[in-house]
Amino acid sequence: MSIVDQIRDTKDITPDELNLILNTEDKELIESLRAAAREVANSVYGNKVFTRGLIELSSFCRNDCLYCGLRRSNGEAVRYRLSEEQIYKCCENGYRLGFRTFVMQGGEDGWFTDERLLPIIANIRKRYPDCAITLSLGERSRDSYQALYDAGANRYLLRHETADPDHYSRLHPAEMSWQHRIDCLYQLKEIGYQVGCGFMVGSPYQTVETLYKDLQFIRSLQPHMVGIGPFISTHNTPLETFPNGKVSTTLRLLAIIRLLHPHVLLPATTALGTLHPQGREQGILHGANVVMPNLSPLDHRKDYAIYDNKICTGEEAAECQACIEHRLRRIGFETVVARGDFKE
Ligand code: 5AD
Ligand code: FES
């Protein structure tokens, strides 16, 4: 049996197999990996791709992650936060364009207390009963997660960044705790959120061993979503001299994750599209089944600068939506007007 059949049939991978797949130059092997991953995705989701409208709430962040352009020590970062009205406008626009999931993402901005956030979530929940509300607002207290859930949020994205505590401590300042982040993910799941974890591919100090731990962590958490994208070297951050993560490694990992978790929601990320003009299409062809076009107001787009050279900073929501649809159609896929929930 080939190594790809083995991974697909057992839904398991050994460290040696992971090492081989990530380092091989055997084009046939990689093509068989890609084809198998796409076949598995097709058997669960067909040629349908779910879209999520991304609303970038705030570029303020209290954290100081060493890789991120929005880290608090980056004095060059332009800070903004959307007003309540601006957020509703994004949703309105998004709903009209066919989005049935709103992803509200932001830095860990102390301004967005529960007191301010809860009524916003409750209003969106009331206005759009047929939509999913996804939050991506970093680490908060269990009580806060619970209150946001009770107000109507359904899903939460919190990348674990790395499943190796030592690796985590080389990417984050000492005051940030790997254990706390992992605890947050389990709490979110317990509360009842559909949960997404994830990591950067090719982050500084990442090894095949740490990646293997990431796969093991995904196996034990059993998230509904896994977001992965290449690390992108970003100016004015402590890790600016490290090289970008590789597109090819990201694609191989997408395919592996699809084989290990046939039902998982797997986005073809903006970071992948940033490092390669057809990165997102390639992601879909390697087993991804979600895209997240941007709904943020045009005048703030370029200021949500997590990493350098981010795409889609000059296009209106409608333009990104049309662009994505066109790109997917060209490779034989279509977007659906649906919440796009995880399928057991
Ligand atoms: N390159 C790629 N991805 C990044 N992220 C943060 N900084 C970078 C970077 N320089 C990712 C992190 C974070 C998500 C919102 O963006 O994984 O969780
Ligand atoms: Fe934004 Fe193509 S998706 S410009």
CSV table of C-alpha atoms and ligand atoms in Angstrom, one decimal:
chain,number,residue,atom,x,y,z
A,1,MET,CA,0.0,0.0,0.0
A,2,SER,CA,1.3,3.5,-0.8
A,3,ILE,CA,2.1,5.9,2.0
A,4,VAL,CA,-0.8,8.1,0.9
A,5,ASP,CA,-3.4,5.3,0.9
A,6,GLN,CA,-2.0,4.3,4.3
A,7,ILE,CA,-2.5,7.8,5.8
A,8,ARG,CA,-6.0,8.1,4.2
A,9,ASP,CA,-7.2,4.6,5.4
A,10,THR,CA,-5.8,4.7,8.9
A,11,LYS,CA,-6.4,8.5,9.3
A,12,ASP,CA,-3.0,8.4,11.0
A,13,ILE,CA,0.5,9.4,10.2
A,14,THR,CA,3.8,8.6,11.8
A,15,PRO,CA,6.7,11.1,12.4
A,16,ASP,CA,8.7,9.3,9.7
A,17,GLU,CA,5.9,9.6,7.2
A,18,LEU,CA,5.4,13.2,8.0
A,19,ASN,CA,9.1,13.8,7.5
A,20,LEU,CA,9.1,12.0,4.2
A,21,ILE,CA,6.1,13.9,2.9
A,22,LEU,CA,7.3,17.3,3.9
A,23,ASN,CA,10.8,16.7,2.4
A,24,THR,CA,10.3,14.6,-0.6
A,25,GLU,CA,11.0,15.9,-4.1
A,26,ASP,CA,9.0,13.0,-5.6
A,27,LYS,CA,6.4,14.9,-7.7
A,28,GLU,CA,4.3,11.8,-8.3
A,29,LEU,CA,4.0,11.2,-4.5
A,30,ILE,CA,2.9,14.8,-3.9
A,31,GLU,CA,0.4,14.7,-6.7
A,32,SER,CA,-1.1,11.5,-5.3
A,33,LEU,CA,-1.3,13.2,-1.9
A,34,ARG,CA,-3.1,16.2,-3.4
A,35,ALA,CA,-5.5,14.0,-5.4
A,36,ALA,CA,-6.3,11.8,-2.4
A,37,ALA,CA,-7.0,14.9,-0.2
A,38,ARG,CA,-9.2,16.4,-2.8
A,39,GLU,CA,-11.1,13.2,-3.3
A,40,VAL,CA,-11.8,13.0,0.4
A,41,ALA,CA,-12.9,16.6,0.5
A,42,ASN,CA,-15.2,15.9,-2.5
A,43,SER,CA,-16.7,12.9,-0.8
A,44,VAL,CA,-17.8,15.1,2.2
A,45,TYR,CA,-18.4,18.5,0.7
A,46,GLY,CA,-18.5,17.9,-3.1
A,47,ASN,CA,-17.2,20.8,-5.2
A,48,LYS,CA,-18.8,23.3,-2.8
A,49,VAL,CA,-16.7,25.9,-1.0
A,50,PHE,CA,-18.1,27.8,2.0
A,51,THR,CA,-17.4,31.5,2.2
A,52,ARG,CA,-17.1,33.5,5.4
A,53,GLY,CA,-17.2,37.3,5.5
A,54,LEU,CA,-14.3,38.6,7.5
A,55,ILE,CA,-14.8,41.8,9.5
A,56,GLU,CA,-11.7,43.2,11.0
A,57,LEU,CA,-12.9,44.9,14.1
A,58,SER,CA,-9.8,46.4,15.6
A,59,SER,CA,-6.1,46.7,14.9
A,60,PHE,CA,-5.3,47.5,18.6
A,61,CYS,CA,-3.7,44.7,20.5
A,62,ARG,CA,-2.4,44.3,24.0
A,63,ASN,CA,-0.3,41.3,23.0
A,64,ASP,CA,3.2,41.4,21.7
A,65,CYS,CA,3.6,38.3,19.6
A,66,LEU,CA,7.0,38.4,18.0
A,67,TYR,CA,5.8,37.6,14.5
A,68,CYS,CA,2.8,39.9,14.2
A,69,GLY,CA,2.6,43.4,12.6
A,70,LEU,CA,-0.1,44.4,15.1
A,71,ARG,CA,2.0,43.7,18.2
A,72,ARG,CA,1.7,46.4,20.8
A,73,SER,CA,5.4,47.3,20.5
A,74,ASN,CA,5.0,48.1,16.8
A,75,GLY,CA,4.8,51.9,17.0
A,76,GLU,CA,4.5,52.1,13.2
A,77,ALA,CA,1.2,50.1,13.1
A,78,VAL,CA,-1.8,52.3,12.4
A,79,ARG,CA,-4.5,51.6,14.9
A,80,TYR,CA,-8.3,51.8,14.3
A,81,ARG,CA,-11.4,50.2,15.6
A,82,LEU,CA,-14.7,50.0,13.9
A,83,SER,CA,-17.8,51.7,15.4
A,84,GLU,CA,-20.9,49.7,16.1
A,85,GLU,CA,-22.6,51.3,13.1
A,86,GLN,CA,-19.6,50.4,10.9
A,87,ILE,CA,-19.8,46.7,12.0
A,88,TYR,CA,-23.6,46.6,11.2
A,89,LYS,CA,-22.9,48.1,7.8
A,90,CYS,CA,-20.4,45.4,7.1
A,91,CYS,CA,-22.9,42.7,8.0
A,92,GLU,CA,-25.6,44.3,5.9
A,93,ASN,CA,-23.3,44.5,2.9
A,94,GLY,CA,-22.1,40.9,3.5
A,95,TYR,CA,-25.6,39.5,3.8
A,96,ARG,CA,-26.6,41.1,0.6
A,97,LEU,CA,-23.5,39.6,-1.1
A,98,GLY,CA,-24.6,36.1,0.1
A,99,PHE,CA,-22.5,35.6,3.2
A,100,ARG,CA,-24.2,33.6,5.9
A,101,THR,CA,-21.2,33.6,8.3
A,102,PHE,CA,-19.7,36.7,9.8
A,103,VAL,CA,-16.2,36.3,11.2
A,104,MET,CA,-15.5,39.2,13.6
A,105,GLN,CA,-11.7,39.2,14.1
A,106,GLY,CA,-9.5,41.6,15.9
A,107,GLY,CA,-6.5,42.1,18.0
A,108,GLU,CA,-6.9,41.7,21.8
A,109,ASP,CA,-8.3,45.2,22.2
A,110,GLY,CA,-9.3,46.1,25.7
A,111,TRP,CA,-11.9,48.5,24.4
A,112,PHE,CA,-14.0,45.6,23.4
A,113,THR,CA,-15.2,44.7,26.9
A,114,ASP,CA,-18.1,42.3,27.3
A,115,GLU,CA,-20.3,45.3,28.1
A,116,ARG,CA,-19.6,46.7,24.6
A,117,LEU,CA,-19.4,43.5,22.7
A,118,LEU,CA,-22.5,41.7,24.0
A,119,PRO,CA,-25.1,44.0,22.7
A,120,ILE,CA,-23.4,44.0,19.3
A,121,ILE,CA,-23.5,40.2,19.1
A,122,ALA,CA,-27.1,40.2,20.3
A,123,ASN,CA,-28.1,42.7,17.7
A,124,ILE,CA,-26.4,40.8,14.9
A,125,ARG,CA,-28.0,37.6,16.1
A,126,LYS,CA,-31.4,39.2,16.1
A,127,ARG,CA,-31.1,40.7,12.7
A,128,TYR,CA,-29.6,37.6,11.0
A,129,PRO,CA,-31.1,34.5,12.6
A,130,ASP,CA,-30.0,32.5,9.6
A,131,CYS,CA,-26.3,33.4,9.9
A,132,ALA,CA,-23.5,32.0,12.0
A,133,ILE,CA,-21.4,34.4,14.1
A,134,THR,CA,-17.8,33.5,14.4
A,135,LEU,CA,-15.5,35.4,16.8
A,136,SER,CA,-11.7,35.6,16.6
A,137,LEU,CA,-10.8,37.9,19.4
A,138,GLY,CA,-8.0,36.1,21.1
A,139,GLU,CA,-7.8,35.0,24.8
A,140,ARG,CA,-10.6,36.0,27.1
A,141,SER,CA,-12.0,34.7,30.3
A,142,ARG,CA,-14.2,31.7,30.4
A,143,ASP,CA,-17.1,33.9,31.7
A,144,SER,CA,-16.6,36.2,28.7
A,145,TYR,CA,-16.6,33.2,26.2
A,146,GLN,CA,-19.8,31.9,27.9
A,147,ALA,CA,-21.5,35.3,27.8
A,148,LEU,CA,-20.7,35.8,24.1
A,149,TYR,CA,-22.0,32.4,23.4
A,150,ASP,CA,-25.2,33.1,25.2
A,151,ALA,CA,-25.6,36.4,23.3
A,152,GLY,CA,-25.5,34.4,20.0
A,153,ALA,CA,-22.0,33.7,18.9
A,154,ASN,CA,-21.6,30.2,17.4
A,155,ARG,CA,-18.0,29.7,16.6
A,156,TYR,CA,-14.6,30.8,17.8
A,157,LEU,CA,-11.3,30.8,16.0
A,158,LEU,CA,-8.1,30.8,18.2
A,159,ARG,CA,-5.0,29.4,16.6
A,160,HIS,CA,-2.9,27.5,19.0
A,161,GLU,CA,0.1,28.7,17.0
A,162,THR,CA,2.2,25.7,18.0
A,163,ALA,CA,1.6,22.7,20.1
A,164,ASP,CA,5.1,22.7,21.5
A,165,PRO,CA,5.5,24.9,24.6
A,166,ASP,CA,9.2,25.7,24.0
A,167,HIS,CA,8.5,26.7,20.4
A,168,TYR,CA,5.6,28.8,21.7
A,169,SER,CA,7.9,30.6,24.1
A,170,ARG,CA,10.3,31.5,21.2
A,171,LEU,CA,7.4,33.1,19.3
A,172,HIS,CA,5.8,35.0,22.2
A,173,PRO,CA,6.8,37.2,25.0
A,174,ALA,CA,7.3,35.6,28.4
A,175,GLU,CA,4.0,37.0,29.7
A,176,MET,CA,2.0,34.9,27.2
A,177,SER,CA,1.3,31.3,28.3
A,178,TRP,CA,1.0,28.4,26.0
A,179,GLN,CA,-1.0,26.5,28.6
A,180,HIS,CA,-3.5,29.4,28.9
A,181,ARG,CA,-4.1,29.4,25.2
A,182,ILE,CA,-4.7,25.6,25.1
A,183,ASP,CA,-7.0,26.0,28.1
A,184,CYS,CA,-9.0,28.6,26.2
A,185,LEU,CA,-9.5,26.2,23.3
A,186,TYR,CA,-10.8,23.5,25.6
A,187,GLN,CA,-13.1,25.9,27.4
A,188,LEU,CA,-14.5,27.2,24.1
A,189,LYS,CA,-15.3,23.7,23.1
A,190,GLU,CA,-16.9,22.8,26.4
A,191,ILE,CA,-19.2,25.8,26.2
A,192,GLY,CA,-20.4,24.6,22.9
A,193,TYR,CA,-18.7,26.7,20.3
A,194,GLN,CA,-17.6,25.2,17.0
A,195,VAL,CA,-13.9,25.8,17.5
A,196,GLY,CA,-11.0,26.4,15.1
A,197,CYS,CA,-7.4,26.1,16.1
A,198,GLY,CA,-4.4,26.4,13.8
A,199,PHE,CA,-0.8,27.4,13.2
A,200,MET,CA,1.6,29.1,10.9
A,201,VAL,CA,3.6,27.0,8.5
A,202,GLY,CA,7.3,27.7,8.5
A,203,SER,CA,7.3,29.9,11.6
A,204,PRO,CA,10.8,30.5,13.0
A,205,TYR,CA,12.2,27.5,14.9
A,206,GLN,CA,9.4,25.2,13.6
A,207,THR,CA,10.6,21.6,12.9
A,208,VAL,CA,9.0,18.4,11.7
A,209,GLU,CA,8.8,17.5,15.4
A,210,THR,CA,6.8,20.5,16.3
A,211,LEU,CA,4.6,20.0,13.3
A,212,TYR,CA,4.0,16.5,14.4
A,213,LYS,CA,2.9,17.8,17.8
A,214,ASP,CA,0.5,20.1,16.0
A,215,LEU,CA,-1.1,17.2,14.3
A,216,GLN,CA,-1.3,15.3,17.5
A,217,PHE,CA,-2.9,18.3,19.2
A,218,ILE,CA,-5.5,18.6,16.5
A,219,ARG,CA,-6.3,14.9,17.0
A,220,SER,CA,-6.9,15.3,20.7
A,221,LEU,CA,-8.8,18.6,20.5
A,222,GLN,CA,-10.9,17.5,17.6
A,223,PRO,CA,-11.7,21.0,16.4
A,224,HIS,CA,-14.3,21.8,13.8
A,225,MET,CA,-11.9,24.0,11.9
A,226,VAL,CA,-8.2,24.2,11.3
A,227,GLY,CA,-6.6,27.4,10.0
A,228,ILE,CA,-3.1,27.2,8.6
A,229,GLY,CA,-1.2,29.6,6.5
A,230,PRO,CA,2.5,30.3,5.8
A,231,PHE,CA,4.5,32.5,8.1
A,232,ILE,CA,5.1,35.8,6.4
A,233,SER,CA,8.1,37.8,7.5
A,234,THR,CA,6.9,41.2,8.7
A,235,HIS,CA,8.9,44.4,8.9
A,236,ASN,CA,9.4,46.1,12.3
A,237,THR,CA,8.8,42.8,14.2
A,238,PRO,CA,11.6,40.9,16.1
A,239,LEU,CA,11.3,38.0,13.6
A,240,GLU,CA,11.5,40.2,10.5
A,241,THR,CA,14.8,38.6,9.4
A,242,PHE,CA,13.4,35.0,9.2
A,243,PRO,CA,12.4,33.7,5.8
A,244,ASN,CA,8.7,33.3,4.7
A,245,GLY,CA,7.1,29.9,5.2
A,246,LYS,CA,6.9,27.8,2.1
A,247,VAL,CA,3.7,27.6,0.0
A,248,SER,CA,4.5,24.0,-1.0
A,249,THR,CA,4.8,22.9,2.7
A,250,THR,CA,1.6,24.6,3.5
A,251,LEU,CA,-0.2,22.8,0.7
A,252,ARG,CA,1.2,19.4,1.8
A,253,LEU,CA,0.0,20.0,5.3
A,254,LEU,CA,-3.4,21.0,4.1
A,255,ALA,CA,-3.7,17.8,2.2
A,256,ILE,CA,-2.4,15.8,5.2
A,257,ILE,CA,-4.9,17.5,7.6
A,258,ARG,CA,-7.7,16.7,5.1
A,259,LEU,CA,-6.7,13.0,5.0
A,260,LEU,CA,-6.5,12.8,8.8
A,261,HIS,CA,-9.8,14.7,9.3
A,262,PRO,CA,-12.1,14.2,6.4
A,263,HIS,CA,-14.9,16.4,7.8
A,264,VAL,CA,-12.9,19.3,9.2
A,265,LEU,CA,-13.5,22.9,7.8
A,266,LEU,CA,-10.3,23.9,6.2
A,267,PRO,CA,-9.8,27.4,4.9
A,268,ALA,CA,-7.5,28.4,2.0
A,269,THR,CA,-6.1,31.4,3.8
A,270,THR,CA,-5.3,34.9,2.8
A,271,ALA,CA,-1.7,34.3,3.8
A,272,LEU,CA,-1.5,31.5,1.2
A,273,GLY,CA,-2.9,33.9,-1.4
A,274,THR,CA,-0.4,36.5,-0.3
A,275,LEU,CA,2.6,34.3,-1.0
A,276,HIS,CA,1.4,32.9,-4.3
A,277,PRO,CA,-1.0,34.5,-6.9
A,278,GLN,CA,-2.9,31.2,-7.1
A,279,GLY,CA,-2.3,30.2,-3.5
A,280,ARG,CA,-5.9,30.0,-2.4
A,281,GLU,CA,-6.9,28.0,-5.5
A,282,GLN,CA,-4.1,25.6,-4.8
A,283,GLY,CA,-5.3,25.3,-1.3
A,284,ILE,CA,-8.7,24.3,-2.5
A,285,LEU,CA,-7.2,21.8,-4.9
A,286,HIS,CA,-5.2,20.3,-1.9
A,287,GLY,CA,-8.4,19.7,0.1
A,288,ALA,CA,-9.4,23.0,1.6
A,289,ASN,CA,-13.1,23.9,1.5
A,290,VAL,CA,-13.5,27.4,3.0
A,291,VAL,CA,-12.5,30.9,1.8
A,292,MET,CA,-12.8,34.0,3.8
A,293,PRO,CA,-13.2,37.2,1.7
A,294,ASN,CA,-12.8,40.5,3.4
A,295,LEU,CA,-15.9,42.6,4.4
A,296,SER,CA,-14.0,45.3,6.3
A,297,PRO,CA,-14.5,48.9,5.3
A,298,LEU,CA,-12.0,49.8,2.5
A,299,ASP,CA,-10.6,52.8,4.4
A,300,HIS,CA,-9.2,50.5,7.2
A,301,ARG,CA,-8.2,47.5,5.1
A,302,LYS,CA,-4.5,48.2,4.8
A,303,ASP,CA,-4.3,49.0,8.6
A,304,TYR,CA,-5.2,45.4,9.6
A,305,ALA,CA,-1.6,44.6,8.8
A,306,ILE,CA,-0.9,41.3,10.6
A,307,TYR,CA,1.8,40.6,8.0
A,308,ASP,CA,3.5,42.4,5.0
A,309,ASN,CA,2.0,42.6,1.5
A,310,LYS,CA,-1.4,41.3,2.5
A,311,ILE,CA,-3.7,40.9,-0.5
A,312,CYS,CA,-7.2,42.4,-0.9
A,313,THR,CA,-6.4,45.7,0.8
A,314,GLY,CA,-7.6,47.8,-2.1
A,315,GLU,CA,-10.8,45.9,-3.1
A,316,GLU,CA,-14.4,46.5,-1.9
A,317,ALA,CA,-16.2,43.5,-0.3
A,318,ALA,CA,-18.2,43.0,-3.5
A,319,GLU,CA,-15.0,42.9,-5.6
A,320,CYS,CA,-13.4,40.3,-3.3
A,321,GLN,CA,-16.6,38.3,-3.4
A,322,ALA,CA,-16.7,38.4,-7.2
A,323,CYS,CA,-13.0,37.7,-7.5
A,324,ILE,CA,-13.2,34.7,-5.3
A,325,GLU,CA,-16.2,33.3,-7.1
A,326,HIS,CA,-14.5,33.7,-10.4
A,327,ARG,CA,-11.3,32.1,-9.2
A,328,LEU,CA,-13.2,29.1,-7.8
A,329,ARG,CA,-15.3,28.7,-10.9
A,330,ARG,CA,-12.2,28.6,-13.0
A,331,ILE,CA,-11.0,25.5,-11.1
A,332,GLY,CA,-14.4,23.8,-11.1
A,333,PHE,CA,-15.7,24.9,-7.7
A,334,GLU,CA,-18.7,27.0,-6.5
A,335,THR,CA,-19.5,29.0,-3.5
A,336,VAL,CA,-22.7,28.4,-1.6
A,337,VAL,CA,-25.1,30.7,0.2
A,338,ALA,CA,-25.2,28.8,3.5
A,339,ARG,CA,-23.9,28.9,7.0
A,340,GLY,CA,-21.6,26.0,6.2
A,341,ASP,CA,-21.6,24.2,9.5
A,342,PHE,CA,-19.3,21.4,10.3
A,343,LYS,CA,-20.8,18.1,9.1
A,344,GLU,CA,-20.5,15.2,11.5
B,1,5AD,N1,2.6,35.6,9.1
B,1,5AD,C1,1.6,34.8,8.9
B,1,5AD,N2,0.5,34.7,9.8
B,1,5AD,C2,0.5,35.5,10.8
B,1,5AD,N3,-0.3,35.6,11.9
B,1,5AD,C3,0.1,36.6,12.7
B,1,5AD,N4,1.3,37.1,12.2
B,1,5AD,C4,1.6,36.4,11.1
B,1,5AD,C5,2.6,36.5,10.1
B,1,5AD,N5,3.7,37.3,10.3
B,1,5AD,C6,-1.4,34.7,12.0
B,1,5AD,C7,-1.4,34.0,13.4
B,1,5AD,C8,-2.7,34.6,14.1
B,1,5AD,C9,-3.5,34.9,12.9
B,1,5AD,C10,-4.6,35.9,13.2
B,1,5AD,O1,-2.6,35.4,11.9
B,1,5AD,O2,-1.4,32.6,13.3
B,1,5AD,O3,-3.3,33.6,14.9
B,2,FES,FE1,-9.9,40.1,-2.7
B,2,FES,FE2,-9.4,38.8,-5.0
B,2,FES,S1,-10.3,38.1,-3.2
B,2,FES,S2,-9.2,40.9,-4.6
